[in-house]
């Protein structure tokens, strides 16, 4: 950030009075430009035993597989965001169920919120951000071709818990780089 | 947003190619300025049966009571954010336990994430954003003086569940105005 989005003058990085962290402050119109983490909302769409994955058509990690997920938009709820991303990336309709995982990724200031979901029909296809969309049996999941560590971690845990009992909501932290 | 924070030229509201929503786009440097919901992180600090509440020194709802909570910062995890806000608003040290509630507030593009927490000592005092910080027995909670609907809803549910069994993580939506 170099300029004030409100008045176009240059901003200055300094700690505002009463604050503890440096912020981009506009000394002309006095606006403080806060920057905050973003939420990535998504789901684990199940059809019987199979899981729907998308192969990414965009960077980062073009060509790798991931769960449908993306940045939450203004004026939507968490489950609405997860369903919208699934529709956009996989042209797939899901019923969003319980929240399954909340992961903090402090090194990139993101929080992933992943829901369980029930795929409602088999009429899915790649959205504009996907090369391919496919249902995988657990044994066929391309573990060497998963796009993001947070997706790998939650999917591994989900499948283990599904095998040995019931998946249970949990929170966690991922601070490694992708893959 | 009126000006590009990267090059200071005027931005235009339009739907970028391949997108579905209008964004502030800079036609000079081509940057798209996405705007996303913010997370409010906080906790329900318990000391034996009592709950720690803060009386707000700032607007909105100056003078009303609330749980320690505030906007999550970049480069922190959800529990780190909840503990930081408790330290800032109540000068109180807590052990952050399980996530208790995730509420979407789509009308103001916020998501509240509230943890259970154990107050570690009785050495607390008002931070700069609080007029007063106090431990309340359930029967003494000032229900007519609670600052935000999302805090009232989660605190009511928490106390009911604590009385009748164990508080269980849940998600929800609040789309009414405060109080
Ligand atoms: Zn300005
Ligand atoms: Zn620009």
PDB file of C-alpha atoms and ligand atoms in Angstrom, chain B residues 4-9 26-31 33, ligand 2:
ATOM      1  CA  UNK B   4      -5.837   2.892  -6.190  1.00  0.00           C
ATOM      2  CA  UNK B   5      -3.614   2.278  -3.145  1.00  0.00           C
ATOM      3  CA  UNK B   6      -0.858   1.094  -5.495  1.00  0.00           C
ATOM      4  CA  UNK B   7      -0.697   3.920  -8.114  1.00  0.00           C
ATOM      5  CA  UNK B   8      -3.097   6.654  -6.769  1.00  0.00           C
ATOM      6  CA  UNK B   9      -5.263   6.801  -9.909  1.00  0.00           C
ATOM      7  CA  UNK B  26      -7.583   0.203 -11.359  1.00  0.00           C
ATOM      8  CA  UNK B  27      -7.594   0.716 -15.125  1.00  0.00           C
ATOM      9  CA  UNK B  28      -4.091   2.239 -14.957  1.00  0.00           C
ATOM     10  CA  UNK B  29      -2.094  -0.431 -13.118  1.00  0.00           C
ATOM     11  CA  UNK B  30      -4.725  -3.211 -13.622  1.00  0.00           C
ATOM     12  CA  UNK B  31      -4.851  -4.076  -9.921  1.00  0.00           C
ATOM     13  CA  UNK B  33      -8.851  -4.381  -5.042  1.00  0.00           C
TER      14      UNK B  33
HETATM   15 ZN1  LIG C   2      -3.515   1.427  -9.776  1.00  0.00          ZN
END
